[in-house]
Amino acid sequence: MKIVGMIPARLGSKRLARKNLQDLNGHPLISYAIGALQKIQLVTEVYVSTEAKEIAETAHNYGAMAIMRPPALAEDHVRSQDVFQHFATEVEFDVLVVVQANSPNVKSSNIEKGINLLLDNNLWEVRSVNKQGLENGAFWILKRDTITWEGLSCYFGVVTDDAVDIHTEADLKAAKEMMN
């Protein structure tokens, strides 16, 4: 079973310019997601899906591979599944582990719990939630077949991970203070 990690990262964030490349304690924000995936032995390859050469270069500098996606897949209205579907045309895998670059304190151990939950219980997907049980978007683990489905998963699992979610300058400042 081939399990790969993917970080979707576009350059054109509206609320925080160049969000995925913002400095967080001496490293670009995206580097934390790359590092979280690299710590998981079950994940054999780590990719960044981007339209931006600068993000691709940063990914390479931190040991990830880059998949260049069309600029049309980096616009505000694009669904995550559309990015996943493009990625699936470029990379072979059985399970896709998606980690958002804007959750720098996501725990590798929680991602690994999610992978094991998916595999051990034959689930179709697992998502991260906060302590209140609300989806926080830090990670999303999917079997390849689920990427093309338009409906809801009925074999769905969750793992609690209280990762921060950075979208604004204030969020970035709070993360810097918390992670110091």
PDB file of C-alpha atoms in Angstrom:
ATOM      1  CA  MET A   1       0.000   0.000   0.000  1.00  0.00           C
ATOM      2  CA  LYS A   2       1.498   3.312  -1.082  1.00  0.00           C
ATOM      3  CA  ILE A   3       0.781   6.258   1.211  1.00  0.00           C
ATOM      4  CA  VAL A   4       1.883   9.712   0.075  1.00  0.00           C
ATOM      5  CA  GLY A   5       1.650  13.136   1.653  1.00  0.00           C
ATOM      6  CA  MET A   6       0.551  16.269  -0.178  1.00  0.00           C
ATOM      7  CA  ILE A   7       0.442  19.897   0.859  1.00  0.00           C
ATOM      8  CA  PRO A   8      -1.716  22.144  -1.332  1.00  0.00           C
ATOM      9  CA  ALA A   9      -0.046  25.556  -1.410  1.00  0.00           C
ATOM     10  CA  ARG A  10      -0.894  28.458  -3.641  1.00  0.00           C
ATOM     11  CA  LEU A  11       0.830  31.810  -3.713  1.00  0.00           C
ATOM     12  CA  GLY A  12      -2.271  33.999  -3.951  1.00  0.00           C
ATOM     13  CA  SER A  13      -3.775  34.098  -0.472  1.00  0.00           C
ATOM     14  CA  LYS A  14      -6.193  37.027  -0.156  1.00  0.00           C
ATOM     15  CA  ARG A  15      -6.138  37.719   3.603  1.00  0.00           C
ATOM     16  CA  LEU A  16      -2.410  37.179   4.188  1.00  0.00           C
ATOM     17  CA  ALA A  17      -0.218  37.780   1.149  1.00  0.00           C
ATOM     18  CA  ARG A  18       2.176  34.932   0.339  1.00  0.00           C
ATOM     19  CA  LYS A  19       0.817  33.089   3.384  1.00  0.00           C
ATOM     20  CA  ASN A  20       2.505  29.748   2.709  1.00  0.00           C
ATOM     21  CA  LEU A  21       5.933  31.411   2.516  1.00  0.00           C
ATOM     22  CA  GLN A  22       5.501  33.668   5.566  1.00  0.00           C
ATOM     23  CA  ASP A  23       8.320  33.425   8.094  1.00  0.00           C
ATOM     24  CA  LEU A  24       7.429  31.592  11.292  1.00  0.00           C
ATOM     25  CA  ASN A  25      10.350  31.479  13.717  1.00  0.00           C
ATOM     26  CA  GLY A  26      12.972  31.429  10.965  1.00  0.00           C
ATOM     27  CA  HIS A  27      11.253  29.017   8.571  1.00  0.00           C
ATOM     28  CA  PRO A  28       8.581  29.392   5.899  1.00  0.00           C
ATOM     29  CA  LEU A  29       5.121  28.336   7.046  1.00  0.00           C
ATOM     30  CA  ILE A  30       4.980  25.475   4.531  1.00  0.00           C
ATOM     31  CA  SER A  31       8.112  23.877   5.993  1.00  0.00           C
ATOM     32  CA  TYR A  32       6.230  22.802   9.127  1.00  0.00           C
ATOM     33  CA  ALA A  33       3.701  20.740   7.135  1.00  0.00           C
ATOM     34  CA  ILE A  34       6.536  19.178   5.129  1.00  0.00           C
ATOM     35  CA  GLY A  35       8.360  18.293   8.337  1.00  0.00           C
ATOM     36  CA  ALA A  36       5.232  16.821   9.930  1.00  0.00           C
ATOM     37  CA  LEU A  37       4.753  14.467   6.969  1.00  0.00           C
ATOM     38  CA  GLN A  38       8.434  13.532   6.791  1.00  0.00           C
ATOM     39  CA  LYS A  39       8.313  12.250  10.379  1.00  0.00           C
ATOM     40  CA  ILE A  40       5.678   9.625   9.535  1.00  0.00           C
ATOM     41  CA  GLN A  41       7.235   6.310   8.471  1.00  0.00           C
ATOM     42  CA  LEU A  42       4.058   5.170   6.725  1.00  0.00           C
ATOM     43  CA  VAL A  43       4.299   8.155   4.351  1.00  0.00           C
ATOM     44  CA  THR A  44       6.758   7.206   1.612  1.00  0.00           C
ATOM     45  CA  GLU A  45       6.771  10.451  -0.401  1.00  0.00           C
ATOM     46  CA  VAL A  46       5.981  14.085   0.391  1.00  0.00           C
ATOM     47  CA  TYR A  47       4.732  16.480  -2.289  1.00  0.00           C
ATOM     48  CA  VAL A  48       3.625  20.079  -2.532  1.00  0.00           C
ATOM     49  CA  SER A  49       0.959  20.892  -5.120  1.00  0.00           C
ATOM     50  CA  THR A  50       1.381  24.467  -6.312  1.00  0.00           C
ATOM     51  CA  GLU A  51       1.157  26.826  -9.253  1.00  0.00           C
ATOM     52  CA  ALA A  52       4.100  28.913  -8.011  1.00  0.00           C
ATOM     53  CA  LYS A  53       7.740  28.279  -8.847  1.00  0.00           C
ATOM     54  CA  GLU A  54       8.829  29.980  -5.610  1.00  0.00           C
ATOM     55  CA  ILE A  55       6.752  27.585  -3.498  1.00  0.00           C
ATOM     56  CA  ALA A  56       8.071  24.620  -5.514  1.00  0.00           C
ATOM     57  CA  GLU A  57      11.665  25.747  -4.856  1.00  0.00           C
ATOM     58  CA  THR A  58      10.934  26.117  -1.134  1.00  0.00           C
ATOM     59  CA  ALA A  59       9.409  22.628  -1.090  1.00  0.00           C
ATOM     60  CA  HIS A  60      12.555  21.200  -2.696  1.00  0.00           C
ATOM     61  CA  ASN A  61      14.737  23.059  -0.177  1.00  0.00           C
ATOM     62  CA  TYR A  62      12.874  21.292   2.640  1.00  0.00           C
ATOM     63  CA  GLY A  63      13.021  17.842   1.050  1.00  0.00           C
ATOM     64  CA  ALA A  64       9.616  17.621  -0.639  1.00  0.00           C
ATOM     65  CA  MET A  65       8.826  17.105  -4.301  1.00  0.00           C
ATOM     66  CA  ALA A  66       6.666  19.595  -6.171  1.00  0.00           C
ATOM     67  CA  ILE A  67       3.781  18.961  -8.534  1.00  0.00           C
ATOM     68  CA  MET A  68       3.006  21.993 -10.644  1.00  0.00           C
ATOM     69  CA  ARG A  69      -0.708  22.531 -11.097  1.00  0.00           C
ATOM     70  CA  PRO A  70      -2.406  24.784 -13.617  1.00  0.00           C
ATOM     71  CA  PRO A  71      -2.982  28.377 -12.438  1.00  0.00           C
ATOM     72  CA  ALA A  72      -6.740  27.779 -12.829  1.00  0.00           C
ATOM     73  CA  LEU A  73      -6.480  25.299  -9.915  1.00  0.00           C
ATOM     74  CA  ALA A  74      -5.017  27.987  -7.647  1.00  0.00           C
ATOM     75  CA  GLU A  75      -7.967  30.369  -7.651  1.00  0.00           C
ATOM     76  CA  ASP A  76     -10.191  31.144  -4.651  1.00  0.00           C
ATOM     77  CA  HIS A  77     -13.212  29.178  -5.825  1.00  0.00           C
ATOM     78  CA  VAL A  78     -11.387  25.895  -6.542  1.00  0.00           C
ATOM     79  CA  ARG A  79     -12.508  22.914  -4.468  1.00  0.00           C
ATOM     80  CA  SER A  80      -9.911  20.830  -2.642  1.00  0.00           C
ATOM     81  CA  GLN A  81     -11.139  17.747  -4.511  1.00  0.00           C
ATOM     82  CA  ASP A  82     -10.217  19.389  -7.822  1.00  0.00           C
ATOM     83  CA  VAL A  83      -6.647  19.844  -6.578  1.00  0.00           C
ATOM     84  CA  PHE A  84      -6.613  16.237  -5.317  1.00  0.00           C
ATOM     85  CA  GLN A  85      -7.894  14.959  -8.669  1.00  0.00           C
ATOM     86  CA  HIS A  86      -5.148  16.811 -10.546  1.00  0.00           C
ATOM     87  CA  PHE A  87      -2.573  15.418  -8.118  1.00  0.00           C
ATOM     88  CA  ALA A  88      -3.917  11.884  -8.725  1.00  0.00           C
ATOM     89  CA  THR A  89      -3.179  12.256 -12.449  1.00  0.00           C
ATOM     90  CA  GLU A  90       0.464  12.970 -11.613  1.00  0.00           C
ATOM     91  CA  VAL A  91       1.256  10.595  -8.725  1.00  0.00           C
ATOM     92  CA  GLU A  92       0.387   6.948  -8.022  1.00  0.00           C
ATOM     93  CA  PHE A  93      -0.840   6.204  -4.495  1.00  0.00           C
ATOM     94  CA  ASP A  94      -3.394   4.219  -2.530  1.00  0.00           C
ATOM     95  CA  VAL A  95      -3.843   6.685   0.335  1.00  0.00           C
ATOM     96  CA  LEU A  96      -3.417  10.455   0.193  1.00  0.00           C
ATOM     97  CA  VAL A  97      -2.516  12.361   3.360  1.00  0.00           C
ATOM     98  CA  VAL A  98      -3.268  16.056   2.864  1.00  0.00           C
ATOM     99  CA  VAL A  99      -1.800  18.519   5.367  1.00  0.00           C
ATOM    100  CA  GLN A 100      -2.543  22.227   5.211  1.00  0.00           C
ATOM    101  CA  ALA A 101       0.481  24.523   5.244  1.00  0.00           C
ATOM    102  CA  ASN A 102      -1.357  27.008   7.448  1.00  0.00           C
ATOM    103  CA  SER A 103      -1.470  24.628  10.446  1.00  0.00           C
ATOM    104  CA  PRO A 104       2.196  24.666  11.502  1.00  0.00           C
ATOM    105  CA  ASN A 105       1.725  22.924  14.836  1.00  0.00           C
ATOM    106  CA  VAL A 106      -0.147  19.913  13.473  1.00  0.00           C
ATOM    107  CA  LYS A 107       1.160  16.820  15.226  1.00  0.00           C
ATOM    108  CA  SER A 108       2.704  13.999  13.192  1.00  0.00           C
ATOM    109  CA  SER A 109       1.460  11.575  15.829  1.00  0.00           C
ATOM    110  CA  ASN A 110      -2.131  12.660  15.194  1.00  0.00           C
ATOM    111  CA  ILE A 111      -1.721  12.336  11.443  1.00  0.00           C
ATOM    112  CA  GLU A 112      -0.322   8.852  12.006  1.00  0.00           C
ATOM    113  CA  LYS A 113      -3.315   8.026  14.249  1.00  0.00           C
ATOM    114  CA  GLY A 114      -5.535   9.095  11.369  1.00  0.00           C
ATOM    115  CA  ILE A 115      -3.715   6.880   8.880  1.00  0.00           C
ATOM    116  CA  ASN A 116      -3.985   3.900  11.231  1.00  0.00           C
ATOM    117  CA  LEU A 117      -7.652   4.643  11.909  1.00  0.00           C
ATOM    118  CA  LEU A 118      -8.326   4.630   8.166  1.00  0.00           C
ATOM    119  CA  LEU A 119      -6.385   1.424   7.533  1.00  0.00           C
ATOM    120  CA  ASP A 120      -7.448  -0.537  10.620  1.00  0.00           C
ATOM    121  CA  ASN A 121     -11.151   0.218  10.188  1.00  0.00           C
ATOM    122  CA  ASN A 122     -11.343   0.195   6.386  1.00  0.00           C
ATOM    123  CA  LEU A 123     -12.563   3.801   6.372  1.00  0.00           C
ATOM    124  CA  TRP A 124     -12.737   5.901   3.235  1.00  0.00           C
ATOM    125  CA  GLU A 125     -11.468   9.101   4.808  1.00  0.00           C
ATOM    126  CA  VAL A 126     -10.359  10.647   8.092  1.00  0.00           C
ATOM    127  CA  ARG A 127     -10.297  14.347   8.948  1.00  0.00           C
ATOM    128  CA  SER A 128      -8.868  16.363  11.813  1.00  0.00           C
ATOM    129  CA  VAL A 129     -11.210  18.083  14.252  1.00  0.00           C
ATOM    130  CA  ASN A 130     -10.691  20.396  17.209  1.00  0.00           C
ATOM    131  CA  LYS A 131     -11.665  19.562  20.802  1.00  0.00           C
ATOM    132  CA  GLN A 132     -15.206  20.743  20.087  1.00  0.00           C
ATOM    133  CA  GLY A 133     -15.475  18.168  17.282  1.00  0.00           C
ATOM    134  CA  LEU A 134     -15.439  20.767  14.504  1.00  0.00           C
ATOM    135  CA  GLU A 135     -13.347  20.150  11.418  1.00  0.00           C
ATOM    136  CA  ASN A 136     -10.226  22.299  11.549  1.00  0.00           C
ATOM    137  CA  GLY A 137      -8.711  21.439   8.180  1.00  0.00           C
ATOM    138  CA  ALA A 138      -5.253  20.601   9.540  1.00  0.00           C
ATOM    139  CA  PHE A 139      -5.247  17.224   7.772  1.00  0.00           C
ATOM    140  CA  TRP A 140      -7.447  15.047   5.595  1.00  0.00           C
ATOM    141  CA  ILE A 141      -6.616  11.429   4.786  1.00  0.00           C
ATOM    142  CA  LEU A 142      -8.357   9.772   1.835  1.00  0.00           C
ATOM    143  CA  LYS A 143      -8.309   6.542  -0.084  1.00  0.00           C
ATOM    144  CA  ARG A 144      -7.630   7.168  -3.755  1.00  0.00           C
ATOM    145  CA  ASP A 145     -11.124   6.137  -4.874  1.00  0.00           C
ATOM    146  CA  THR A 146     -12.815   8.748  -2.679  1.00  0.00           C
ATOM    147  CA  ILE A 147     -11.129  11.635  -4.487  1.00  0.00           C
ATOM    148  CA  THR A 148     -13.541  11.450  -7.409  1.00  0.00           C
ATOM    149  CA  TRP A 149     -16.735  10.991  -5.385  1.00  0.00           C
ATOM    150  CA  GLU A 150     -19.222  13.839  -5.295  1.00  0.00           C
ATOM    151  CA  GLY A 151     -21.289  12.551  -2.358  1.00  0.00           C
ATOM    152  CA  LEU A 152     -20.664  12.188   1.329  1.00  0.00           C
ATOM    153  CA  SER A 153     -18.512   9.442   2.784  1.00  0.00           C
ATOM    154  CA  CYS A 154     -20.359   7.020   4.998  1.00  0.00           C
ATOM    155  CA  TYR A 155     -17.144   5.395   6.253  1.00  0.00           C
ATOM    156  CA  PHE A 156     -15.640   8.486   7.842  1.00  0.00           C
ATOM    157  CA  GLY A 157     -13.373   8.913  10.860  1.00  0.00           C
ATOM    158  CA  VAL A 158     -11.986  11.836  12.849  1.00  0.00           C
ATOM    159  CA  VAL A 159      -8.891  12.521  14.948  1.00  0.00           C
ATOM    160  CA  THR A 160      -8.634  15.430  17.389  1.00  0.00           C
ATOM    161  CA  ASP A 161      -5.774  17.834  16.666  1.00  0.00           C
ATOM    162  CA  ASP A 162      -5.906  21.396  17.940  1.00  0.00           C
ATOM    163  CA  ALA A 163      -3.654  22.829  15.251  1.00  0.00           C
ATOM    164  CA  VAL A 164      -3.722  26.568  14.696  1.00  0.00           C
ATOM    165  CA  ASP A 165      -5.235  27.806  11.455  1.00  0.00           C
ATOM    166  CA  ILE A 166      -3.374  30.779   9.979  1.00  0.00           C
ATOM    167  CA  HIS A 167      -5.251  33.078   7.604  1.00  0.00           C
ATOM    168  CA  THR A 168      -4.369  36.598   8.773  1.00  0.00           C
ATOM    169  CA  GLU A 169      -1.435  38.602  10.110  1.00  0.00           C
ATOM    170  CA  ALA A 170      -2.969  38.351  13.602  1.00  0.00           C
ATOM    171  CA  ASP A 171      -3.140  34.530  13.283  1.00  0.00           C
ATOM    172  CA  LEU A 172       0.526  34.451  12.230  1.00  0.00           C
ATOM    173  CA  LYS A 173       1.532  36.643  15.177  1.00  0.00           C
ATOM    174  CA  ALA A 174      -0.369  34.423  17.620  1.00  0.00           C
ATOM    175  CA  ALA A 175       1.286  31.313  16.152  1.00  0.00           C
ATOM    176  CA  LYS A 176       4.742  32.873  16.513  1.00  0.00           C
ATOM    177  CA  GLU A 177       4.078  33.601  20.171  1.00  0.00           C
ATOM    178  CA  MET A 178       2.643  30.145  20.830  1.00  0.00           C
ATOM    179  CA  MET A 179       5.474  28.288  19.070  1.00  0.00           C
ATOM    180  CA  ASN A 180       8.331  30.226  20.717  1.00  0.00           C
TER     181      ASN A 180
END
